[in-house]
Coordinates of N, CA and C in Angstrom, one line a residue:
X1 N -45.5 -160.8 225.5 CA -46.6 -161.1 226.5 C -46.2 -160.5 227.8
X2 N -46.8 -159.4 228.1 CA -46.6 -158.9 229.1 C -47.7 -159.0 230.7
X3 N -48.9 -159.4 230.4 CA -49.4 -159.5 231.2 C -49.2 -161.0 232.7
X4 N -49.9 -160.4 233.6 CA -49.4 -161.9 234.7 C -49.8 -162.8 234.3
X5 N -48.9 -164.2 234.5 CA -49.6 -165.5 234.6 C -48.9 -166.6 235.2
X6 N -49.4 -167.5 235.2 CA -49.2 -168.6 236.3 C -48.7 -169.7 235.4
X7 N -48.1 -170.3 235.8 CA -47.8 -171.8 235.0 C -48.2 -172.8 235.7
X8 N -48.7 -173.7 234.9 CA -49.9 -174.6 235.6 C -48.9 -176.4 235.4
X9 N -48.7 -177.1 235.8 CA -47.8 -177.9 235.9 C -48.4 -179.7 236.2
X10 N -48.7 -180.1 235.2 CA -49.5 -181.6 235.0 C -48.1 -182.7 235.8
X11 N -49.0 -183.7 236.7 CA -48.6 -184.2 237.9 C -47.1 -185.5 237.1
X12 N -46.5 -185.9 238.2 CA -45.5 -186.6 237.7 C -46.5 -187.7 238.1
X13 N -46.2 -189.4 237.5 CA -46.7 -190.3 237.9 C -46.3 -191.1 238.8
X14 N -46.7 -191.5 239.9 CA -46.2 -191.4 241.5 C -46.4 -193.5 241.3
X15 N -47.1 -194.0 240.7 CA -47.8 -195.4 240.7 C -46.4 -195.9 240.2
X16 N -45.5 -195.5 239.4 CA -44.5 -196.2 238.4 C -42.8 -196.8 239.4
X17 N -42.1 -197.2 238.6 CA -40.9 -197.7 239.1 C -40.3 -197.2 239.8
X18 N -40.1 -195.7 239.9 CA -39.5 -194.3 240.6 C -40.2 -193.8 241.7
X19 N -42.0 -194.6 241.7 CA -42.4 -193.8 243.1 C -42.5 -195.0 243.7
X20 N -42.5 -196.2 243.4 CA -42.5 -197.2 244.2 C -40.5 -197.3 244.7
X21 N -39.5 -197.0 244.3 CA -38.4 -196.9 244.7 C -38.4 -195.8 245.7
X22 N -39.1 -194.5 245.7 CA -38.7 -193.6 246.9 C -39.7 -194.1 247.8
X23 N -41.2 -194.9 247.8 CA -42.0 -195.4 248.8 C -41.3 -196.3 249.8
X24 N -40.5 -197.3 249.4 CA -40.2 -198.3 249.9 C -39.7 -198.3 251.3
X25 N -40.3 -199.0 252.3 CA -39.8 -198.5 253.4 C -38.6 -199.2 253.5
X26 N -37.8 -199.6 253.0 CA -35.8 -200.1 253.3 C -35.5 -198.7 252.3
X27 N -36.1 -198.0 252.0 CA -35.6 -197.1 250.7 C -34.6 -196.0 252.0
X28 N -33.3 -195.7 251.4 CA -32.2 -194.8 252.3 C -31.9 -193.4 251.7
X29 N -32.5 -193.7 251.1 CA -31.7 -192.3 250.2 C -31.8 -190.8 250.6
X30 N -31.6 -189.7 250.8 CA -31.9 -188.6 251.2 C -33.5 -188.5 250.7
X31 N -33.9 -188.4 249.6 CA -35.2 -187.6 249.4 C -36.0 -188.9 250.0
X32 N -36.5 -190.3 250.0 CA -36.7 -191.4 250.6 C -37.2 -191.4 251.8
X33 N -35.5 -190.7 252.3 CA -35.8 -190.1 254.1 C -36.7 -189.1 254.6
X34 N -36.5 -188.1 253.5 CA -37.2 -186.6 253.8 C -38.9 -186.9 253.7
X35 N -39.4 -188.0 252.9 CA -40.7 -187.8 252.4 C -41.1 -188.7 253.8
X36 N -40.4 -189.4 254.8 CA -40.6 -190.5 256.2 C -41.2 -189.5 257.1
X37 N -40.3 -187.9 257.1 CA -40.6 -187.3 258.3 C -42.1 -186.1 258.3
X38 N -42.1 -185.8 259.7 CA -42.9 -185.3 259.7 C -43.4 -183.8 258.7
X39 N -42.0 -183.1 258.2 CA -42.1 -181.9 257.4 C -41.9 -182.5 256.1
X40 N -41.3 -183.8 255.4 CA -41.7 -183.9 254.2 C -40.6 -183.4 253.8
X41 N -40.7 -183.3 251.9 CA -40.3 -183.2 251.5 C -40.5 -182.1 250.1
X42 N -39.8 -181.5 249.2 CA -40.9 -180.5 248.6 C -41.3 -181.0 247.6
X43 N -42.7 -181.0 247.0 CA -43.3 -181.5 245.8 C -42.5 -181.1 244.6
X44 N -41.9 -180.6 244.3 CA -41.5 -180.4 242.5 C -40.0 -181.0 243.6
X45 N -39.2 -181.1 244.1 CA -38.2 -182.5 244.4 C -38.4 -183.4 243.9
X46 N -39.7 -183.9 244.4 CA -40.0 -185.3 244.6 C -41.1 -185.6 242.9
X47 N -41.3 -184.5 242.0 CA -41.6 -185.0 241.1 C -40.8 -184.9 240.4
X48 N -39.8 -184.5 240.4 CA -38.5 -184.2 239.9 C -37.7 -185.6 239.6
X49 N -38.0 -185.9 240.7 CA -37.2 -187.6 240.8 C -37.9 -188.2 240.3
X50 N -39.6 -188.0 239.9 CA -40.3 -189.2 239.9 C -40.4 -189.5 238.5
X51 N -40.1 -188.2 237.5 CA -40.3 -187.8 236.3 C -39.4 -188.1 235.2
X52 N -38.1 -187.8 236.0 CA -37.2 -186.8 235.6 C -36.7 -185.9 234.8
X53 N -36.6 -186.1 233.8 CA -36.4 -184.7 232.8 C -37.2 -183.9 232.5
X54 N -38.3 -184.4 232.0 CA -39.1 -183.7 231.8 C -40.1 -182.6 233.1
X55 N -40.1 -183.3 234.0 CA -40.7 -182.4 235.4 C -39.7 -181.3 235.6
X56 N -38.0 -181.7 236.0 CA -37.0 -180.7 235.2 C -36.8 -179.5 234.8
X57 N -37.5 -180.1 233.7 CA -37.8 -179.3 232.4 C -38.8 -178.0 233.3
X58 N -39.7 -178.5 233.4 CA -40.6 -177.7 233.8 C -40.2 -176.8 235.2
X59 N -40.1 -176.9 236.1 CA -39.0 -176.3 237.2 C -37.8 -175.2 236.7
X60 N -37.4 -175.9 235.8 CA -36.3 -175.1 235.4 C -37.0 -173.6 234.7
X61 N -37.5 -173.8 233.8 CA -38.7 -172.7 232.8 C -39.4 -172.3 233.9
X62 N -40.6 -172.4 234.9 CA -41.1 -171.4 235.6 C -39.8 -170.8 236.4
X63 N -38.6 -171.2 236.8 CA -38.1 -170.5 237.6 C -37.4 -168.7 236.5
X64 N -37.0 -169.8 235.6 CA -36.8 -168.2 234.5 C -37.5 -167.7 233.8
X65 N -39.0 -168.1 233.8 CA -40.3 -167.2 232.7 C -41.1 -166.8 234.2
X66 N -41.5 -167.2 235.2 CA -43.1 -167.1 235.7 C -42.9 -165.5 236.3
X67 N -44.3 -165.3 236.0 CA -44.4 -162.9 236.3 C -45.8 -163.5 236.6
X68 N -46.1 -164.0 238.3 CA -47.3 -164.0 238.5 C -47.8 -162.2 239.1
X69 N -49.2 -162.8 239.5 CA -49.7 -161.4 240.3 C -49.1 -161.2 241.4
X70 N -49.4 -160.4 242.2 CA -48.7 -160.0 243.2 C -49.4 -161.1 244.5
X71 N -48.4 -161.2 245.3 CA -48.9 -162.8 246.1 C -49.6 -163.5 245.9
X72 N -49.0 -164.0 244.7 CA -49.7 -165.6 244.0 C -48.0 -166.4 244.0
X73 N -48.1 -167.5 243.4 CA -47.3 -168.3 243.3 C -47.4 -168.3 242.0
X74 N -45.7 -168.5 241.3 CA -45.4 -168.1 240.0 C -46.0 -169.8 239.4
X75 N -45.9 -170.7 239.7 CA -46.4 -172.1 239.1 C -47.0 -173.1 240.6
X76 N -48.2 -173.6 239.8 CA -48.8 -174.2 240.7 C -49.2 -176.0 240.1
X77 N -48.8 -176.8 241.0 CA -49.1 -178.4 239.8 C -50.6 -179.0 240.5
X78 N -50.7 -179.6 238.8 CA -52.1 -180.3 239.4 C -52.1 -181.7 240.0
X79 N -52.5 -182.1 241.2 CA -52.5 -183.3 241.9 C -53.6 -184.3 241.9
X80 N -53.7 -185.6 241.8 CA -54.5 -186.3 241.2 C -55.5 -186.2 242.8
X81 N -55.4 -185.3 243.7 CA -56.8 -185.6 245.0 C -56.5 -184.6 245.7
X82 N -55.6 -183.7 245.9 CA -56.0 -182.3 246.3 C -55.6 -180.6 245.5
X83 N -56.1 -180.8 244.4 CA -56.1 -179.7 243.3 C -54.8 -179.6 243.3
X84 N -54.7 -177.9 243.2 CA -53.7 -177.2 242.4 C -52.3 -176.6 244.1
X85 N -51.1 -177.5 243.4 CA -50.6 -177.4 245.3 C -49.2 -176.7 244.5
X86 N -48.8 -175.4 244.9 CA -47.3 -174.6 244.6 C -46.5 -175.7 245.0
X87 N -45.5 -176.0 243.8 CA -44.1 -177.0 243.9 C -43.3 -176.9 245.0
X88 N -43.4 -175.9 245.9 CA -42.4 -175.7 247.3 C -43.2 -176.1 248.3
X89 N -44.3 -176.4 248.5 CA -45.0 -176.9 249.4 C -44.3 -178.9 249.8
X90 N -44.5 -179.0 250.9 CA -44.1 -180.3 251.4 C -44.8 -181.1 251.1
X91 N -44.8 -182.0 251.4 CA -45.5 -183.6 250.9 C -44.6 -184.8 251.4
X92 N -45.4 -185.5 252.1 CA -45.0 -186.6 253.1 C -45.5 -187.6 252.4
X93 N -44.9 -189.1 252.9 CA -45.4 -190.0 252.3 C -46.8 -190.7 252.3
X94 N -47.2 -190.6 253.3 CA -49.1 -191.0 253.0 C -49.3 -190.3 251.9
X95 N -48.9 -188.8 251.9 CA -49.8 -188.0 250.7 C -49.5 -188.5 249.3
X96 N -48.0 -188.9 249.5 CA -47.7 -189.7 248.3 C -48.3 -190.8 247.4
X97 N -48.4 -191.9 249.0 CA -49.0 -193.1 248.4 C -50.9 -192.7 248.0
X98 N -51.2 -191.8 248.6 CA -52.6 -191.8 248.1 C -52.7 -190.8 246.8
X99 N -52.0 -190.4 246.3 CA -51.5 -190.1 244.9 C -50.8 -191.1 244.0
X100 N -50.5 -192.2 244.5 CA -50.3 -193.1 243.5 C -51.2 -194.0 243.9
X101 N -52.4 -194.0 244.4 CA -53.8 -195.0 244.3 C -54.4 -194.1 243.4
X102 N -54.2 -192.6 243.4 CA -55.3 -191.3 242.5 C -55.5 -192.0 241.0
X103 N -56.6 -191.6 240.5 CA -57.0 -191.7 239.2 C -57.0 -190.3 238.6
X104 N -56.4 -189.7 237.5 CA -56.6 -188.2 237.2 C -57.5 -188.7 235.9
X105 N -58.7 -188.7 235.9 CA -59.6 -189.1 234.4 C -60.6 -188.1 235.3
X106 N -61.3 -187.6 234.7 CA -62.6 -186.7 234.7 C -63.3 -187.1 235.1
X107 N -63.8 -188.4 234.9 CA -64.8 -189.3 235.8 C -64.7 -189.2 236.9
X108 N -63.2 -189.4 237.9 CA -62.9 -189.3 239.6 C -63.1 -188.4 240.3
X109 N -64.3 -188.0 240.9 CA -64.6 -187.2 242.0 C -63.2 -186.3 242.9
X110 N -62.7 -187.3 243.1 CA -61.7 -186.6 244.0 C -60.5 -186.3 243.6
X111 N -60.2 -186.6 241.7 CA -59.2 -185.5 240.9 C -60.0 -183.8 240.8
X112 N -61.4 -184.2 240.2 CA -61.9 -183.0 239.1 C -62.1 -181.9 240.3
X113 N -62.9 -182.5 241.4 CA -63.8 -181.1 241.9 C -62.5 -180.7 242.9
X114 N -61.5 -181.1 243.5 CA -60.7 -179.9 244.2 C -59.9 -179.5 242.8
X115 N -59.3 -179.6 241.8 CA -59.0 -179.0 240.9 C -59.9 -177.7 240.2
X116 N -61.2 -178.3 240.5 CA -61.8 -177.1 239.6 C -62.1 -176.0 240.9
X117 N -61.9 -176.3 242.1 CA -62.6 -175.4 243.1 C -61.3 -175.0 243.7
X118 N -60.0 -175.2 243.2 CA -58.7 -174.3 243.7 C -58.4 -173.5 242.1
X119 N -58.9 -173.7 241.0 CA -58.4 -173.1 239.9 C -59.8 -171.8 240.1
X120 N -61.0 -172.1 240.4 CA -61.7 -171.0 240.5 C -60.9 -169.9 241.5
X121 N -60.8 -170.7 242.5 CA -60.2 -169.8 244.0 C -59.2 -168.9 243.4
X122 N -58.0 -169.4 242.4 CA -57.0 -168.9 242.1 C -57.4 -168.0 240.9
X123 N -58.0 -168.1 240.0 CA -58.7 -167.2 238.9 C -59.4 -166.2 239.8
X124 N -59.9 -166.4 240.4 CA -60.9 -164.9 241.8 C -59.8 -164.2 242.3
X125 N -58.5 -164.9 243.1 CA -57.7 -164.1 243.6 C -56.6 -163.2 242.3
X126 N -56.7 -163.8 241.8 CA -55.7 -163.5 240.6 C -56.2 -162.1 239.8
X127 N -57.5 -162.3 239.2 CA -58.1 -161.4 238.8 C -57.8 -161.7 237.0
X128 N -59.1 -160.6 236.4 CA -59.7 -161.2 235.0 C -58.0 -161.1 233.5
X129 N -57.4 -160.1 234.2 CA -56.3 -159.8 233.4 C -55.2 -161.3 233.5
X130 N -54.7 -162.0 234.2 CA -54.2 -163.1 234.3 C -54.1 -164.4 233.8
X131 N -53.1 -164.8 232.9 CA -52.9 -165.8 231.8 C -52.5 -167.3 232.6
X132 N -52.6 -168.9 232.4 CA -52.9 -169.3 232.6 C -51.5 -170.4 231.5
X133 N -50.6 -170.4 231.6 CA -50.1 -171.8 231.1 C -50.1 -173.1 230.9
X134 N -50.2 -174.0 230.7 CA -50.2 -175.4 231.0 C -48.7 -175.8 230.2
X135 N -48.2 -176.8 231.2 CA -46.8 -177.2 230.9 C -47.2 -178.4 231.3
X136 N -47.8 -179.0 230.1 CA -48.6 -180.4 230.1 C -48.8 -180.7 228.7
X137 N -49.9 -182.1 228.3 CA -50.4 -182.7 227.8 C -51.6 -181.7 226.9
X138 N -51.9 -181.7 226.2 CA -52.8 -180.5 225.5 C -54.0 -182.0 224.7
X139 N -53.1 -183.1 224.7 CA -53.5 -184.1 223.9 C -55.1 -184.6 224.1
X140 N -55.1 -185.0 225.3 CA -56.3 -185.6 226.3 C -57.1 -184.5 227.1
X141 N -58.2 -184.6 227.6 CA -58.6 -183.8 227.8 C -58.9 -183.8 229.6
X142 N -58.1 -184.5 230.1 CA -57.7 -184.7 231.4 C -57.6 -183.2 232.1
X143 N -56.9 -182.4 231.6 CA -56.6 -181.1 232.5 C -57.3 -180.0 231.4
X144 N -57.5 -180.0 230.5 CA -57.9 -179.3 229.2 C -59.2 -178.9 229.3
X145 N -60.2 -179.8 230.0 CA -61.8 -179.8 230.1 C -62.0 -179.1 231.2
X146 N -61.6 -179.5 232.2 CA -61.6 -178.5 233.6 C -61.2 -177.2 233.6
X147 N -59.5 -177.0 232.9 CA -59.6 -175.6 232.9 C -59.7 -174.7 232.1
X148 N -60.4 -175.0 230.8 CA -60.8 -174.1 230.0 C -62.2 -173.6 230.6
X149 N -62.8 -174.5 231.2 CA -64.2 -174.4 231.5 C -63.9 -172.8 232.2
X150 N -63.0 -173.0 232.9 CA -62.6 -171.9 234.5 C -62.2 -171.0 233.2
X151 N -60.9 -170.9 232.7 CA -60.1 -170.0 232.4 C -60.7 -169.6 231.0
X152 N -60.8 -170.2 230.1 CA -61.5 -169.8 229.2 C -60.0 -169.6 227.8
X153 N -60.0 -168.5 226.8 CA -58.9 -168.2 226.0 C -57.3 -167.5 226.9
X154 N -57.9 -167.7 228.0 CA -56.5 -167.1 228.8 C -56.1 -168.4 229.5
X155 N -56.2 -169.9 229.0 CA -55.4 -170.8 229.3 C -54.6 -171.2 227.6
X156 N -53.5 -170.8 228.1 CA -52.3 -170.9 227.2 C -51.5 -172.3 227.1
X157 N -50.4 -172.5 226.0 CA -50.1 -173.7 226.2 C -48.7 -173.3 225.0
X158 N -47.1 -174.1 225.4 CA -46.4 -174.0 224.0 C -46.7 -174.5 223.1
X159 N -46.8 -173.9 221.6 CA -47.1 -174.6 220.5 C -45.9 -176.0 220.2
X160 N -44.9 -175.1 220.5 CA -44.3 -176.3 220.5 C -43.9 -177.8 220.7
X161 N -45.1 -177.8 222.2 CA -45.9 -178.7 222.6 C -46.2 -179.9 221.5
X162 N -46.8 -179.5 220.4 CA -47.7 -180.0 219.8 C -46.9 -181.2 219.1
X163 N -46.5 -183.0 219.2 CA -46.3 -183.4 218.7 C -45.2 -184.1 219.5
X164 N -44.7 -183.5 220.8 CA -43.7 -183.9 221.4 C -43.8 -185.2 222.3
X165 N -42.9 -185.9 222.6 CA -43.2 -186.6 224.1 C -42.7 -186.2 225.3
X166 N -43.0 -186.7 226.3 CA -42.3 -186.3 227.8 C -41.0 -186.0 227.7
X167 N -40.0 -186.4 227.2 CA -38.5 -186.4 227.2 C -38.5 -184.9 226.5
X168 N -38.6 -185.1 225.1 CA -38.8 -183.8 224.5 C -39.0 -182.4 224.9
X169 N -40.4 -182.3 225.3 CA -40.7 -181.2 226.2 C -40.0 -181.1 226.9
X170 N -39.4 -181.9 228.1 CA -38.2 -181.2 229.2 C -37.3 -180.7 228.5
X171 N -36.5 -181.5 227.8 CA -35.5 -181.1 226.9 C -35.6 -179.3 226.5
X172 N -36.8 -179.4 226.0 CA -37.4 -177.9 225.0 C -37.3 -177.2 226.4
X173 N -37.7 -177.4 227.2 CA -37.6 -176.3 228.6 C -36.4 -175.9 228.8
X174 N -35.5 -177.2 229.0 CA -34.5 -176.7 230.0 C -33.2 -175.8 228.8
X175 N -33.5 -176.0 227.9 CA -32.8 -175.3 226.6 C -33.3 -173.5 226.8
X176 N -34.5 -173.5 226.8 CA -35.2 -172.0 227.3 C -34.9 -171.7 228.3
X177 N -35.1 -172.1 229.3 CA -34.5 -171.7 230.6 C -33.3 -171.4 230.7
X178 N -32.2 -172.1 229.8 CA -30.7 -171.8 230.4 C -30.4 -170.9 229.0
X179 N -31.0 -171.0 227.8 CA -30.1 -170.1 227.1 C -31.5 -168.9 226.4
X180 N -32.7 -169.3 226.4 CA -33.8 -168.7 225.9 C -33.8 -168.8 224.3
X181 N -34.5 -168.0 223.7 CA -35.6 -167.5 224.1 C -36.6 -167.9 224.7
X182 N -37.8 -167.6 225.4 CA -39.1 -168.2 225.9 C -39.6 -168.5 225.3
X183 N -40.6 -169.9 224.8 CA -41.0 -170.5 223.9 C -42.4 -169.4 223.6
X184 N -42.7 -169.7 222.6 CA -44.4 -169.3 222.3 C -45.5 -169.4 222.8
X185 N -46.7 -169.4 222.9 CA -47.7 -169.4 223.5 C -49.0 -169.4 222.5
X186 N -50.2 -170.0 222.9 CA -51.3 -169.8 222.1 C -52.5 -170.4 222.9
X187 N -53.5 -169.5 222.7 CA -54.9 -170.6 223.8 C -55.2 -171.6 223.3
X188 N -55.5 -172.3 224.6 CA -55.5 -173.9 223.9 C -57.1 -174.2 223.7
X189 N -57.9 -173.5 223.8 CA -59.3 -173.4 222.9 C -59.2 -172.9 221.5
X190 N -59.3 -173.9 220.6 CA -59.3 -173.7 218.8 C -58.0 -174.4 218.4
X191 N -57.2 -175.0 219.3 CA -55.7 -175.3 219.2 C -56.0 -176.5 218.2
X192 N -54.8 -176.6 217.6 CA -54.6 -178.2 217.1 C -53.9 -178.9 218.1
X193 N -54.2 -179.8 218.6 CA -53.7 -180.4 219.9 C -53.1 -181.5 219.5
X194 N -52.9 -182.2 218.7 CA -52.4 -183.1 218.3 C -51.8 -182.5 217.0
X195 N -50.7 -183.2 216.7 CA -49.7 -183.0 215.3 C -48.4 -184.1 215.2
X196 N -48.3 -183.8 213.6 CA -46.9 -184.6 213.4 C -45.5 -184.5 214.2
X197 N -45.2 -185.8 214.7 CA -43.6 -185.5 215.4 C -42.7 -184.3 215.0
X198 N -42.3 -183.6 215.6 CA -40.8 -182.9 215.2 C -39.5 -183.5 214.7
X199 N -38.4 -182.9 214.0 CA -37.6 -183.5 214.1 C -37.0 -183.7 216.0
X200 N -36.1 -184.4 216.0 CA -35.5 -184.8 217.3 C -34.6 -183.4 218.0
X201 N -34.6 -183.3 219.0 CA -33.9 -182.1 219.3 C -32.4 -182.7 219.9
X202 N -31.1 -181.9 219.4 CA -30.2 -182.0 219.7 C -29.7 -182.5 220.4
X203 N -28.8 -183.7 220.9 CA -28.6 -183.9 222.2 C -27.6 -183.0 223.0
X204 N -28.2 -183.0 224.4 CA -27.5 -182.1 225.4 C -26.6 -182.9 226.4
X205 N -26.4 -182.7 227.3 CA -25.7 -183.4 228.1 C -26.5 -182.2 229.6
X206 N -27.9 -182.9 230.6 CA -27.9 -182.1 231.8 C -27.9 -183.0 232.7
X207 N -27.0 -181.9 234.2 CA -26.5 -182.6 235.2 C -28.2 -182.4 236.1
X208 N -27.9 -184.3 236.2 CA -29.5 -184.3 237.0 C -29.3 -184.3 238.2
X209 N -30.2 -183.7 238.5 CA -30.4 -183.7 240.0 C -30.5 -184.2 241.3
X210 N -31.4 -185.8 240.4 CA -31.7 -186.2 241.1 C -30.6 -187.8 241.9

């Protein structure tokens, strides 16, 4: 697969035990602190913690697969209220807490239409030759309905995806990233999106980050 493409990166859940721990205003911790000030803190950090392996996972794999176009951003994540935001970008805590009030269901006005009006923007700048990852859910049709609409057979997805849970997929990443090969691919229009469990994958031992 030689052509450009972008890795598209489904949000960490910011509402749960991990974003209510970095929200907390007695909360000390370095990233806690970083998300208090005025410059924030950077989004794939802070979903990194919120996630953790599995977001990871994902971080780790765009940094050794992504061949975007020429000034685009190699992976971009979707945000439950201001679209599609590159993981090095900052994020402070308001923006946080109003991401963990977000609803990402298709019905929410203020998930779907900046999603669908930064994936057009980025499809226009990118141009028609440029493929389209998702390092997500393939299950629900949460991120699946929006951007196939845009992308069409050039939104891709790993097959190996198919059957896994959150833990797993990180796992599956961070095994490709550190020793490869790069997983598979296939458009997720015609896909079987759902399937039987895998067997379990190996255990590893990774030094987390967070």
């Amino acid at each position: 697969m030689n052509t450009p493409r972008i890795f598209l990166l489904s949000p960490a859940f910011c509402g749960g035990k991990r974003g209510q721990m970095v929200m907390r205003d007695a909360a000390s911790f370095p990233l806690a602190r970083q998300l208090r000030t005025a410059e924030g803190a950077p989004l794939g950090e802070v979903f990194s913690f919120l996630s953790g392996l599995y977001f990871r996972g994902k971080m780790a794999y765009v940094d050794a697969f992504s061949r975007p176009p020429k000034d685009l951003p190699g992976a971009l994540v979707i945000t439950p209220t201001r679209g599609l935001v590159p993981p090095e970008s900052h994020i402070t805590l308001p923006l946080l807490r109003e991401w963990a009030d977000g609803d990402v269901a298709l019905t929410n006005p203020r998930y779907r239409r900046p999603l669908e009006e930064h994936a057009r923007a980025v499809d226009e700048a990118a141009g028609p030759e440029t493929c389209y990852v998702l390092l997500g859910s393939i299950a629900s049709d949460k991120y699946v309905d929006v951007l196939t609409r845009i992308f069409g057979e050039r939104l891709l997805f790993p097959t190996d995806f198919v059957g896994r849970g959150d833990m797993s997929r990180g796992g599956l990443m961070l095994r490709a990233a550190k020793e490869g090969p790069e997983l598979e691919y296939a458009p997720v229009l015609g896909a079987v999106r759902k399937g039987k469990r895998p067997p379990k994958l190996e255990p590893r031992r990774w030094k987390d980050r967070t």
